[in-house]
mmCIF file with all atom_site columns, C-alpha atoms in Angstrom:
data_model
loop_
_atom_site.group_PDB
_atom_site.id
_atom_site.type_symbol
_atom_site.label_atom_id
_atom_site.label_alt_id
_atom_site.label_comp_id
_atom_site.label_asym_id
_atom_site.label_entity_id
_atom_site.label_seq_id
_atom_site.pdbx_PDB_ins_code
_atom_site.Cartn_x
_atom_site.Cartn_y
_atom_site.Cartn_z
_atom_site.occupancy
_atom_site.B_iso_or_equiv
_atom_site.pdbx_formal_charge
_atom_site.auth_seq_id
_atom_site.auth_comp_id
_atom_site.auth_asym_id
_atom_site.auth_atom_id
_atom_site.pdbx_PDB_model_num
ATOM 1   C CA . UNK A 1 1   ? -69.780  67.405 22.515 1.00 73.00 ? 1   UNK A CA 1
ATOM 2   C CA . UNK A 1 2   ? -73.325  66.363 21.624 1.00 80.00 ? 2   UNK A CA 1
ATOM 3   C CA . UNK A 1 3   ? -73.738  62.885 20.178 1.00 87.00 ? 3   UNK A CA 1
ATOM 4   C CA . UNK A 1 4   ? -75.606  64.167 17.133 1.00 93.00 ? 4   UNK A CA 1
ATOM 5   C CA . UNK A 1 5   ? -75.302  67.776 16.013 1.00 94.00 ? 5   UNK A CA 1
ATOM 6   C CA . UNK A 1 6   ? -77.258  69.721 13.453 1.00 95.00 ? 6   UNK A CA 1
ATOM 7   C CA . UNK A 1 7   ? -77.546  73.365 12.500 1.00 91.00 ? 7   UNK A CA 1
ATOM 8   C CA . UNK A 1 8   ? -81.015  74.297 13.808 1.00 90.00 ? 8   UNK A CA 1
ATOM 9   C CA . UNK A 1 9   ? -81.598  76.825 11.007 1.00 89.00 ? 9   UNK A CA 1
ATOM 10  C CA . UNK A 1 10  ? -84.049  78.041 9.972  1.00 94.00 ? 10  UNK A CA 1
ATOM 11  C CA . UNK A 1 11  ? -83.178  77.686 6.324  1.00 95.00 ? 11  UNK A CA 1
ATOM 12  C CA . UNK A 1 12  ? -85.489  79.897 4.270  1.00 96.00 ? 12  UNK A CA 1
ATOM 13  C CA . UNK A 1 13  ? -85.276  79.018 0.586  1.00 97.00 ? 13  UNK A CA 1
ATOM 14  C CA . UNK A 1 14  ? -87.377  79.862 -2.482 1.00 97.00 ? 14  UNK A CA 1
ATOM 15  C CA . UNK A 1 15  ? -89.384  77.193 -4.240 1.00 97.00 ? 15  UNK A CA 1
ATOM 16  C CA . UNK A 1 16  ? -87.250  75.281 -6.699 1.00 97.00 ? 16  UNK A CA 1
ATOM 17  C CA . UNK A 1 17  ? -84.026  75.830 -4.789 1.00 97.00 ? 17  UNK A CA 1
ATOM 18  C CA . UNK A 1 18  ? -81.573  73.127 -3.797 1.00 97.00 ? 18  UNK A CA 1
ATOM 19  C CA . UNK A 1 19  ? -80.782  72.948 -0.100 1.00 97.00 ? 19  UNK A CA 1
ATOM 20  C CA . UNK A 1 20  ? -78.360  70.782 1.860  1.00 96.00 ? 20  UNK A CA 1
ATOM 21  C CA . UNK A 1 21  ? -78.259  69.862 5.524  1.00 95.00 ? 21  UNK A CA 1
ATOM 22  C CA . UNK A 1 22  ? -75.362  68.334 7.404  1.00 95.00 ? 22  UNK A CA 1
ATOM 23  C CA . UNK A 1 23  ? -75.262  66.367 10.598 1.00 96.00 ? 23  UNK A CA 1
ATOM 24  C CA . UNK A 1 24  ? -72.252  65.209 12.586 1.00 95.00 ? 24  UNK A CA 1
ATOM 25  C CA . UNK A 1 25  ? -72.094  62.385 15.099 1.00 93.00 ? 25  UNK A CA 1
ATOM 26  C CA . UNK A 1 26  ? -69.507  61.793 17.756 1.00 90.00 ? 26  UNK A CA 1
ATOM 27  C CA . UNK A 1 27  ? -69.625  58.041 18.351 1.00 84.00 ? 27  UNK A CA 1
ATOM 28  C CA . UNK A 1 28  ? -67.612  56.133 15.768 1.00 82.00 ? 28  UNK A CA 1
ATOM 29  C CA . UNK A 1 29  ? -69.413  52.933 16.803 1.00 81.00 ? 29  UNK A CA 1
ATOM 30  C CA . UNK A 1 30  ? -72.672  54.270 15.361 1.00 82.00 ? 30  UNK A CA 1
ATOM 31  C CA . UNK A 1 31  ? -74.078  51.817 12.888 1.00 80.00 ? 31  UNK A CA 1
ATOM 32  C CA . UNK A 1 32  ? -77.260  53.028 11.249 1.00 87.00 ? 32  UNK A CA 1
ATOM 33  C CA . UNK A 1 33  ? -78.274  56.452 10.087 1.00 92.00 ? 33  UNK A CA 1
ATOM 34  C CA . UNK A 1 34  ? -81.576  57.981 9.148  1.00 94.00 ? 34  UNK A CA 1
ATOM 35  C CA . UNK A 1 35  ? -83.227  61.218 8.163  1.00 96.00 ? 35  UNK A CA 1
ATOM 36  C CA . UNK A 1 36  ? -86.646  61.821 9.663  1.00 97.00 ? 36  UNK A CA 1
ATOM 37  C CA . UNK A 1 37  ? -89.066  64.597 8.883  1.00 97.00 ? 37  UNK A CA 1
ATOM 38  C CA . UNK A 1 38  ? -91.175  66.207 11.582 1.00 97.00 ? 38  UNK A CA 1
ATOM 39  C CA . UNK A 1 39  ? -94.051  68.554 10.893 1.00 96.00 ? 39  UNK A CA 1
ATOM 40  C CA . UNK A 1 40  ? -95.112  70.992 13.588 1.00 92.00 ? 40  UNK A CA 1
ATOM 41  C CA . UNK A 1 41  ? -96.532  69.141 16.634 1.00 87.00 ? 41  UNK A CA 1
ATOM 42  C CA . UNK A 1 42  ? -96.549  65.811 14.792 1.00 94.00 ? 42  UNK A CA 1
ATOM 43  C CA . UNK A 1 43  ? -94.587  62.622 15.187 1.00 96.00 ? 43  UNK A CA 1
ATOM 44  C CA . UNK A 1 44  ? -91.296  62.112 13.345 1.00 96.00 ? 44  UNK A CA 1
ATOM 45  C CA . UNK A 1 45  ? -91.633  60.099 10.158 1.00 95.00 ? 45  UNK A CA 1
ATOM 46  C CA . UNK A 1 46  ? -88.886  58.329 8.278  1.00 94.00 ? 46  UNK A CA 1
ATOM 47  C CA . UNK A 1 47  ? -87.729  60.222 5.213  1.00 96.00 ? 47  UNK A CA 1
ATOM 48  C CA . UNK A 1 48  ? -84.924  57.877 4.277  1.00 94.00 ? 48  UNK A CA 1
ATOM 49  C CA . UNK A 1 49  ? -82.279  55.584 5.645  1.00 91.00 ? 49  UNK A CA 1
ATOM 50  C CA . UNK A 1 50  ? -78.698  56.518 4.842  1.00 93.00 ? 50  UNK A CA 1
ATOM 51  C CA . UNK A 1 51  ? -76.455  53.877 3.345  1.00 86.00 ? 51  UNK A CA 1
ATOM 52  C CA . UNK A 1 52  ? -72.678  53.859 3.119  1.00 86.00 ? 52  UNK A CA 1
ATOM 53  C CA . UNK A 1 53  ? -72.720  54.146 -0.652 1.00 87.00 ? 53  UNK A CA 1
ATOM 54  C CA . UNK A 1 54  ? -75.171  57.043 -0.572 1.00 88.00 ? 54  UNK A CA 1
ATOM 55  C CA . UNK A 1 55  ? -78.735  56.778 -1.749 1.00 92.00 ? 55  UNK A CA 1
ATOM 56  C CA . UNK A 1 56  ? -81.348  58.744 -3.586 1.00 94.00 ? 56  UNK A CA 1
ATOM 57  C CA . UNK A 1 57  ? -85.122  58.849 -3.403 1.00 94.00 ? 57  UNK A CA 1
ATOM 58  C CA . UNK A 1 58  ? -86.627  61.178 -5.946 1.00 96.00 ? 58  UNK A CA 1
ATOM 59  C CA . UNK A 1 59  ? -85.543  64.715 -5.085 1.00 97.00 ? 59  UNK A CA 1
ATOM 60  C CA . UNK A 1 60  ? -83.763  63.596 -1.921 1.00 97.00 ? 60  UNK A CA 1
ATOM 61  C CA . UNK A 1 61  ? -80.163  62.385 -1.721 1.00 97.00 ? 61  UNK A CA 1
ATOM 62  C CA . UNK A 1 62  ? -78.457  61.179 1.436  1.00 96.00 ? 62  UNK A CA 1
ATOM 63  C CA . UNK A 1 63  ? -74.730  60.682 1.917  1.00 96.00 ? 63  UNK A CA 1
ATOM 64  C CA . UNK A 1 64  ? -72.697  59.158 4.717  1.00 95.00 ? 64  UNK A CA 1
ATOM 65  C CA . UNK A 1 65  ? -69.039  59.895 5.402  1.00 93.00 ? 65  UNK A CA 1
ATOM 66  C CA . UNK A 1 66  ? -67.874  57.511 8.109  1.00 91.00 ? 66  UNK A CA 1
ATOM 67  C CA . UNK A 1 67  ? -64.303  58.828 8.165  1.00 92.00 ? 67  UNK A CA 1
ATOM 68  C CA . UNK A 1 68  ? -65.492  62.352 8.969  1.00 92.00 ? 68  UNK A CA 1
ATOM 69  C CA . UNK A 1 69  ? -68.560  61.154 10.876 1.00 93.00 ? 69  UNK A CA 1
ATOM 70  C CA . UNK A 1 70  ? -71.116  63.207 9.058  1.00 92.00 ? 70  UNK A CA 1
ATOM 71  C CA . UNK A 1 71  ? -74.320  62.646 7.169  1.00 96.00 ? 71  UNK A CA 1
ATOM 72  C CA . UNK A 1 72  ? -75.878  64.936 4.630  1.00 96.00 ? 72  UNK A CA 1
ATOM 73  C CA . UNK A 1 73  ? -79.282  65.416 3.052  1.00 97.00 ? 73  UNK A CA 1
ATOM 74  C CA . UNK A 1 74  ? -79.747  67.213 -0.242 1.00 97.00 ? 74  UNK A CA 1
ATOM 75  C CA . UNK A 1 75  ? -83.175  68.346 -1.390 1.00 98.00 ? 75  UNK A CA 1
ATOM 76  C CA . UNK A 1 76  ? -83.477  69.388 -5.022 1.00 98.00 ? 76  UNK A CA 1
ATOM 77  C CA . UNK A 1 77  ? -86.291  71.444 -6.549 1.00 98.00 ? 77  UNK A CA 1
ATOM 78  C CA . UNK A 1 78  ? -87.758  72.369 -3.135 1.00 98.00 ? 78  UNK A CA 1
ATOM 79  C CA . UNK A 1 79  ? -91.541  72.386 -2.806 1.00 97.00 ? 79  UNK A CA 1
ATOM 80  C CA . UNK A 1 80  ? -93.657  74.336 -0.350 1.00 97.00 ? 80  UNK A CA 1
ATOM 81  C CA . UNK A 1 81  ? -94.639  70.986 1.139  1.00 97.00 ? 81  UNK A CA 1
ATOM 82  C CA . UNK A 1 82  ? -91.001  70.295 2.051  1.00 98.00 ? 82  UNK A CA 1
ATOM 83  C CA . UNK A 1 83  ? -91.276  72.894 4.832  1.00 97.00 ? 83  UNK A CA 1
ATOM 84  C CA . UNK A 1 84  ? -90.656  70.936 8.029  1.00 97.00 ? 84  UNK A CA 1
ATOM 85  C CA . UNK A 1 85  ? -87.955  70.066 10.533 1.00 97.00 ? 85  UNK A CA 1
ATOM 86  C CA . UNK A 1 86  ? -85.446  67.458 9.356  1.00 98.00 ? 86  UNK A CA 1
ATOM 87  C CA . UNK A 1 87  ? -84.057  65.231 12.067 1.00 97.00 ? 87  UNK A CA 1
ATOM 88  C CA . UNK A 1 88  ? -80.787  63.374 11.824 1.00 96.00 ? 88  UNK A CA 1
ATOM 89  C CA . UNK A 1 89  ? -80.994  60.075 13.706 1.00 94.00 ? 89  UNK A CA 1
ATOM 90  C CA . UNK A 1 90  ? -78.114  57.802 14.577 1.00 92.00 ? 90  UNK A CA 1
ATOM 91  C CA . UNK A 1 91  ? -78.408  54.318 15.947 1.00 86.00 ? 91  UNK A CA 1
ATOM 92  C CA . UNK A 1 92  ? -75.728  53.379 18.395 1.00 74.00 ? 92  UNK A CA 1
ATOM 93  C CA . UNK A 1 93  ? -75.309  49.734 19.201 1.00 65.00 ? 93  UNK A CA 1
ATOM 94  C CA . UNK A 1 94  ? -73.651  49.180 22.534 1.00 63.00 ? 94  UNK A CA 1
ATOM 95  C CA . UNK A 1 95  ? -75.314  46.022 23.739 1.00 62.00 ? 95  UNK A CA 1
ATOM 96  C CA . UNK A 1 96  ? -78.607  47.757 23.146 1.00 65.00 ? 96  UNK A CA 1
ATOM 97  C CA . UNK A 1 97  ? -80.208  49.535 20.252 1.00 70.00 ? 97  UNK A CA 1
ATOM 98  C CA . UNK A 1 98  ? -80.572  53.228 20.945 1.00 81.00 ? 98  UNK A CA 1
ATOM 99  C CA . UNK A 1 99  ? -81.618  55.862 18.448 1.00 89.00 ? 99  UNK A CA 1
ATOM 100 C CA . UNK A 1 100 ? -80.175  59.309 19.114 1.00 90.00 ? 100 UNK A CA 1
ATOM 101 C CA . UNK A 1 101 ? -81.827  62.370 17.595 1.00 93.00 ? 101 UNK A CA 1
ATOM 102 C CA . UNK A 1 102 ? -80.228  65.610 16.544 1.00 94.00 ? 102 UNK A CA 1
ATOM 103 C CA . UNK A 1 103 ? -81.949  68.869 17.385 1.00 93.00 ? 103 UNK A CA 1
ATOM 104 C CA . UNK A 1 104 ? -83.341  69.073 13.860 1.00 95.00 ? 104 UNK A CA 1
ATOM 105 C CA . UNK A 1 105 ? -82.931  71.616 11.085 1.00 96.00 ? 105 UNK A CA 1
ATOM 106 C CA . UNK A 1 106 ? -85.934  73.778 10.230 1.00 96.00 ? 106 UNK A CA 1
ATOM 107 C CA . UNK A 1 107 ? -86.633  74.323 6.564  1.00 97.00 ? 107 UNK A CA 1
ATOM 108 C CA . UNK A 1 108 ? -89.079  76.878 5.231  1.00 97.00 ? 108 UNK A CA 1
ATOM 109 C CA . UNK A 1 109 ? -89.701  76.907 1.503  1.00 97.00 ? 109 UNK A CA 1
ATOM 110 C CA . UNK A 1 110 ? -91.064  80.237 0.341  1.00 96.00 ? 110 UNK A CA 1
ATOM 111 C CA . UNK A 1 111 ? -93.381  80.856 -2.598 1.00 94.00 ? 111 UNK A CA 1
ATOM 112 C CA . UNK B 2 1   ? -100.380 49.682 7.010  1.00 74.00 ? 1   UNK B CA 1
ATOM 113 C CA . UNK B 2 2   ? -99.489  48.669 10.569 1.00 76.00 ? 2   UNK B CA 1
ATOM 114 C CA . UNK B 2 3   ? -99.073  51.550 12.961 1.00 92.00 ? 3   UNK B CA 1
ATOM 115 C CA . UNK B 2 4   ? -98.193  52.425 16.528 1.00 96.00 ? 4   UNK B CA 1
ATOM 116 C CA . UNK B 2 5   ? -101.186 53.752 18.418 1.00 96.00 ? 5   UNK B CA 1
ATOM 117 C CA . UNK B 2 6   ? -101.114 55.908 21.538 1.00 97.00 ? 6   UNK B CA 1
ATOM 118 C CA . UNK B 2 7   ? -103.720 56.980 24.055 1.00 97.00 ? 7   UNK B CA 1
ATOM 119 C CA . UNK B 2 8   ? -104.675 59.492 25.251 1.00 97.00 ? 8   UNK B CA 1
ATOM 120 C CA . UNK B 2 9   ? -103.825 62.062 22.621 1.00 96.00 ? 9   UNK B CA 1
ATOM 121 C CA . UNK B 2 10  ? -103.894 64.798 25.244 1.00 97.00 ? 10  UNK B CA 1
ATOM 122 C CA . UNK B 2 11  ? -103.970 64.632 29.019 1.00 97.00 ? 11  UNK B CA 1
ATOM 123 C CA . UNK B 2 12  ? -104.161 67.504 31.463 1.00 98.00 ? 12  UNK B CA 1
ATOM 124 C CA . UNK B 2 13  ? -103.234 66.743 35.043 1.00 97.00 ? 13  UNK B CA 1
ATOM 125 C CA . UNK B 2 14  ? -102.436 68.465 38.294 1.00 97.00 ? 14  UNK B CA 1
ATOM 126 C CA . UNK B 2 15  ? -98.896  68.502 39.632 1.00 97.00 ? 15  UNK B CA 1
ATOM 127 C CA . UNK B 2 16  ? -98.250  65.504 41.864 1.00 97.00 ? 16  UNK B CA 1
ATOM 128 C CA . UNK B 2 17  ? -100.798 63.257 40.146 1.00 97.00 ? 17  UNK B CA 1
ATOM 129 C CA . UNK B 2 18  ? -99.955  59.944 38.537 1.00 97.00 ? 18  UNK B CA 1
ATOM 130 C CA . UNK B 2 19  ? -100.294 59.591 34.784 1.00 98.00 ? 19  UNK B CA 1
ATOM 131 C CA . UNK B 2 20  ? -100.281 56.478 32.598 1.00 97.00 ? 20  UNK B CA 1
ATOM 132 C CA . UNK B 2 21  ? -99.666  56.815 28.885 1.00 98.00 ? 21  UNK B CA 1
ATOM 133 C CA . UNK B 2 22  ? -100.550 53.842 26.734 1.00 97.00 ? 22  UNK B CA 1
ATOM 134 C CA . UNK B 2 23  ? -99.134  52.539 23.503 1.00 97.00 ? 23  UNK B CA 1
ATOM 135 C CA . UNK B 2 24  ? -99.801  49.587 21.232 1.00 96.00 ? 24  UNK B CA 1
ATOM 136 C CA . UNK B 2 25  ? -96.630  48.928 19.213 1.00 94.00 ? 25  UNK B CA 1
ATOM 137 C CA . UNK B 2 26  ? -96.627  47.217 15.848 1.00 91.00 ? 26  UNK B CA 1
ATOM 138 C CA . UNK B 2 27  ? -97.337  43.563 16.555 1.00 86.00 ? 27  UNK B CA 1
ATOM 139 C CA . UNK B 2 28  ? -94.217  41.865 15.202 1.00 85.00 ? 28  UNK B CA 1
ATOM 140 C CA . UNK B 2 29  ? -91.788  44.472 16.501 1.00 88.00 ? 29  UNK B CA 1
ATOM 141 C CA . UNK B 2 30  ? -89.347  43.532 19.215 1.00 85.00 ? 30  UNK B CA 1
ATOM 142 C CA . UNK B 2 31  ? -88.011  46.805 20.591 1.00 89.00 ? 31  UNK B CA 1
ATOM 143 C CA . UNK B 2 32  ? -90.166  49.478 22.168 1.00 93.00 ? 32  UNK B CA 1
ATOM 144 C CA . UNK B 2 33  ? -89.253  52.987 23.130 1.00 95.00 ? 33  UNK B CA 1
ATOM 145 C CA . UNK B 2 34  ? -90.515  56.093 24.820 1.00 97.00 ? 34  UNK B CA 1
ATOM 146 C CA . UNK B 2 35  ? -89.263  59.480 23.725 1.00 97.00 ? 35  UNK B CA 1
ATOM 147 C CA . UNK B 2 36  ? -90.157  62.917 25.000 1.00 97.00 ? 36  UNK B CA 1
ATOM 148 C CA . UNK B 2 37  ? -90.247  66.265 23.219 1.00 97.00 ? 37  UNK B CA 1
ATOM 149 C CA . UNK B 2 38  ? -90.701  69.447 25.178 1.00 96.00 ? 38  UNK B CA 1
ATOM 150 C CA . UNK B 2 39  ? -92.295  72.133 22.996 1.00 93.00 ? 39  UNK B CA 1
ATOM 151 C CA . UNK B 2 40  ? -89.704  73.663 20.695 1.00 90.00 ? 40  UNK B CA 1
ATOM 152 C CA . UNK B 2 41  ? -86.956  71.297 21.779 1.00 92.00 ? 41  UNK B CA 1
ATOM 153 C CA . UNK B 2 42  ? -85.379  68.114 20.507 1.00 92.00 ? 42  UNK B CA 1
ATOM 154 C CA . UNK B 2 43  ? -86.711  64.579 20.669 1.00 95.00 ? 43  UNK B CA 1
ATOM 155 C CA . UNK B 2 44  ? -85.153  63.024 23.791 1.00 95.00 ? 44  UNK B CA 1
ATOM 156 C CA . UNK B 2 45  ? -84.698  59.324 24.495 1.00 94.00 ? 45  UNK B CA 1
ATOM 157 C CA . UNK B 2 46  ? -86.295  58.097 27.714 1.00 96.00 ? 46  UNK B CA 1
ATOM 158 C CA . UNK B 2 47  ? -86.184  54.318 27.677 1.00 95.00 ? 47  UNK B CA 1
ATOM 159 C CA . UNK B 2 48  ? -85.947  51.238 25.492 1.00 92.00 ? 48  UNK B CA 1
ATOM 160 C CA . UNK B 2 49  ? -87.585  47.906 26.258 1.00 92.00 ? 49  UNK B CA 1
ATOM 161 C CA . UNK B 2 50  ? -86.826  44.473 24.904 1.00 88.00 ? 50  UNK B CA 1
ATOM 162 C CA . UNK B 2 51  ? -87.741  40.969 25.932 1.00 86.00 ? 51  UNK B CA 1
ATOM 163 C CA . UNK B 2 52  ? -89.952  42.246 28.753 1.00 89.00 ? 52  UNK B CA 1
ATOM 164 C CA . UNK B 2 53  ? -87.321  44.328 30.417 1.00 91.00 ? 53  UNK B CA 1
ATOM 165 C CA . UNK B 2 54  ? -85.699  47.732 30.196 1.00 93.00 ? 54  UNK B CA 1
ATOM 166 C CA . UNK B 2 55  ? -82.644  47.530 27.971 1.00 89.00 ? 55  UNK B CA 1
ATOM 167 C CA . UNK B 2 56  ? -81.503  51.121 28.383 1.00 90.00 ? 56  UNK B CA 1
ATOM 168 C CA . UNK B 2 57  ? -82.708  54.300 30.035 1.00 92.00 ? 57  UNK B CA 1
ATOM 169 C CA . UNK B 2 58  ? -81.606  57.913 30.004 1.00 92.00 ? 58  UNK B CA 1
ATOM 170 C CA . UNK B 2 59  ? -80.828  60.261 32.877 1.00 92.00 ? 59  UNK B CA 1
ATOM 171 C CA . UNK B 2 60  ? -84.307  61.729 32.438 1.00 94.00 ? 60  UNK B CA 1
ATOM 172 C CA . UNK B 2 61  ? -85.884  58.356 33.263 1.00 95.00 ? 61  UNK B CA 1
ATOM 173 C CA . UNK B 2 62  ? -85.581  58.615 37.026 1.00 93.00 ? 62  UNK B CA 1
ATOM 174 C CA . UNK B 2 63  ? -87.481  56.816 39.769 1.00 94.00 ? 63  UNK B CA 1
ATOM 175 C CA . UNK B 2 64  ? -90.724  58.609 39.037 1.00 96.00 ? 64  UNK B CA 1
ATOM 176 C CA . UNK B 2 65  ? -90.925  56.890 35.638 1.00 97.00 ? 65  UNK B CA 1
ATOM 177 C CA . UNK B 2 66  ? -91.714  53.244 34.968 1.00 97.00 ? 66  UNK B CA 1
ATOM 178 C CA . UNK B 2 67  ? -92.640  51.163 31.949 1.00 96.00 ? 67  UNK B CA 1
ATOM 179 C CA . UNK B 2 68  ? -94.607  47.985 31.635 1.00 94.00 ? 68  UNK B CA 1
ATOM 180 C CA . UNK B 2 69  ? -95.862  45.584 29.029 1.00 92.00 ? 69  UNK B CA 1
ATOM 181 C CA . UNK B 2 70  ? -98.709  44.096 31.023 1.00 84.00 ? 70  UNK B CA 1
ATOM 182 C CA . UNK B 2 71  ? -100.468 41.944 28.454 1.00 84.00 ? 71  UNK B CA 1
ATOM 183 C CA . UNK B 2 72  ? -98.259  41.331 25.427 1.00 79.00 ? 72  UNK B CA 1
ATOM 184 C CA . UNK B 2 73  ? -99.749  44.140 23.370 1.00 86.00 ? 73  UNK B CA 1
ATOM 185 C CA . UNK B 2 74  ? -99.889  47.321 25.448 1.00 92.00 ? 74  UNK B CA 1
ATOM 186 C CA . UNK B 2 75  ? -96.736  49.181 26.433 1.00 95.00 ? 75  UNK B CA 1
ATOM 187 C CA . UNK B 2 76  ? -97.248  51.778 29.134 1.00 97.00 ? 76  UNK B CA 1
ATOM 188 C CA . UNK B 2 77  ? -95.310  54.682 30.578 1.00 98.00 ? 77  UNK B CA 1
ATOM 189 C CA . UNK B 2 78  ? -96.216  55.678 34.117 1.00 97.00 ? 78  UNK B CA 1
ATOM 190 C CA . UNK B 2 79  ? -95.182  58.956 35.686 1.00 97.00 ? 79  UNK B CA 1
ATOM 191 C CA . UNK B 2 80  ? -95.727  58.556 39.399 1.00 95.00 ? 80  UNK B CA 1
ATOM 192 C CA . UNK B 2 81  ? -95.852  62.132 40.632 1.00 94.00 ? 81  UNK B CA 1
ATOM 193 C CA . UNK B 2 82  ? -95.934  64.627 37.796 1.00 96.00 ? 82  UNK B CA 1
ATOM 194 C CA . UNK B 2 83  ? -93.980  67.872 37.861 1.00 96.00 ? 83  UNK B CA 1
ATOM 195 C CA . UNK B 2 84  ? -94.539  70.999 35.786 1.00 97.00 ? 84  UNK B CA 1
ATOM 196 C CA . UNK B 2 85  ? -91.429  70.171 33.766 1.00 96.00 ? 85  UNK B CA 1
ATOM 197 C CA . UNK B 2 86  ? -92.937  66.854 32.684 1.00 97.00 ? 86  UNK B CA 1
ATOM 198 C CA . UNK B 2 87  ? -95.212  68.796 30.333 1.00 97.00 ? 87  UNK B CA 1
ATOM 199 C CA . UNK B 2 88  ? -94.239  67.550 26.886 1.00 97.00 ? 88  UNK B CA 1
ATOM 200 C CA . UNK B 2 89  ? -95.244  65.360 23.978 1.00 98.00 ? 89  UNK B CA 1
ATOM 201 C CA . UNK B 2 90  ? -94.490  61.735 24.726 1.00 98.00 ? 90  UNK B CA 1
ATOM 202 C CA . UNK B 2 91  ? -93.871  59.523 21.724 1.00 98.00 ? 91  UNK B CA 1
ATOM 203 C CA . UNK B 2 92  ? -93.974  55.760 21.759 1.00 97.00 ? 92  UNK B CA 1
ATOM 204 C CA . UNK B 2 93  ? -91.987  53.990 19.047 1.00 95.00 ? 93  UNK B CA 1
ATOM 205 C CA . UNK B 2 94  ? -91.210  50.453 18.012 1.00 92.00 ? 94  UNK B CA 1
ATOM 206 C CA . UNK B 2 95  ? -88.706  48.840 15.706 1.00 88.00 ? 95  UNK B CA 1
ATOM 207 C CA . UNK B 2 96  ? -88.097  45.490 14.095 1.00 81.00 ? 96  UNK B CA 1
ATOM 208 C CA . UNK B 2 97  ? -84.481  45.026 14.957 1.00 69.00 ? 97  UNK B CA 1
ATOM 209 C CA . UNK B 2 98  ? -82.371  41.935 15.189 1.00 64.00 ? 98  UNK B CA 1
ATOM 210 C CA . UNK B 2 99  ? -78.755  41.027 15.761 1.00 60.00 ? 99  UNK B CA 1
ATOM 211 C CA . UNK B 2 100 ? -76.553  43.022 13.426 1.00 55.00 ? 100 UNK B CA 1
ATOM 212 C CA . UNK B 2 101 ? -79.381  44.934 11.775 1.00 60.00 ? 101 UNK B CA 1
ATOM 213 C CA . UNK B 2 102 ? -81.271  47.998 12.848 1.00 65.00 ? 102 UNK B CA 1
ATOM 214 C CA . UNK B 2 103 ? -84.508  49.022 11.270 1.00 76.00 ? 103 UNK B CA 1
ATOM 215 C CA . UNK B 2 104 ? -86.326  52.307 11.298 1.00 84.00 ? 104 UNK B CA 1
ATOM 216 C CA . UNK B 2 105 ? -88.278  53.586 14.255 1.00 89.00 ? 105 UNK B CA 1
ATOM 217 C CA . UNK B 2 106 ? -92.021  53.785 13.801 1.00 93.00 ? 106 UNK B CA 1
ATOM 218 C CA . UNK B 2 107 ? -93.656  56.438 15.953 1.00 96.00 ? 107 UNK B CA 1
ATOM 219 C CA . UNK B 2 108 ? -97.116  56.835 17.344 1.00 97.00 ? 108 UNK B CA 1
ATOM 220 C CA . UNK B 2 109 ? -98.857  60.182 17.031 1.00 97.00 ? 109 UNK B CA 1
ATOM 221 C CA . UNK B 2 110 ? -97.865  61.110 20.562 1.00 97.00 ? 110 UNK B CA 1
ATOM 222 C CA . UNK B 2 111 ? -99.572  61.881 23.845 1.00 98.00 ? 111 UNK B CA 1
ATOM 223 C CA . UNK B 2 112 ? -99.446  65.511 24.865 1.00 97.00 ? 112 UNK B CA 1
ATOM 224 C CA . UNK B 2 113 ? -99.142  65.855 28.632 1.00 98.00 ? 113 UNK B CA 1
ATOM 225 C CA . UNK B 2 114 ? -99.909  69.164 30.284 1.00 97.00 ? 114 UNK B CA 1
ATOM 226 C CA . UNK B 2 115 ? -99.121  69.454 33.985 1.00 97.00 ? 115 UNK B CA 1
ATOM 227 C CA . UNK B 2 116 ? -100.763 72.358 35.802 1.00 96.00 ? 116 UNK B CA 1
#
């Protein structure tokens, strides 16, 4: 089983739609969780960290379920500019600090 | 805003040649990383570096790869004898991480390596 798994998509949604992505991780010792956004042929950029209590940043909401080992990202009122690949990133501490990336979920917001 | 910088942005090389990719991490960061992304595929961990030594490396990071922090600011990735399958985008990243707390990864814009 992969350490971090995501549905690769693509998710094609109309502008204004709400879309949700899930990510599962296999290592229960994972400690920190992030969503990154990657535009085509660019570097990943932090979208938001994911906290145990869940957190929101504008139209974006992230949730963490440690018992089920999954993380979610909800995007409300999708914009054309939200089209990108969303990467789930898990930090596993095992004497070192290693960030593991999921394959990413492609989102295309359609006009 | 502080940023991670990488050079070159694109390098074309012949198979079997040595390549050095350079990175300047954010100055107060403690952990440095190299990641690789083959076109259309996932971001893959290569190596992490802390306190002037490798702290972890992946199966990809075999004997043809090496990293160095020669002068306290640059962080380099050397590929000794490039293969066609080394063609990829190589991302350098750094993080401000301490005991019990992990911060976000900051990425450079990447160095695209094309091996012919």
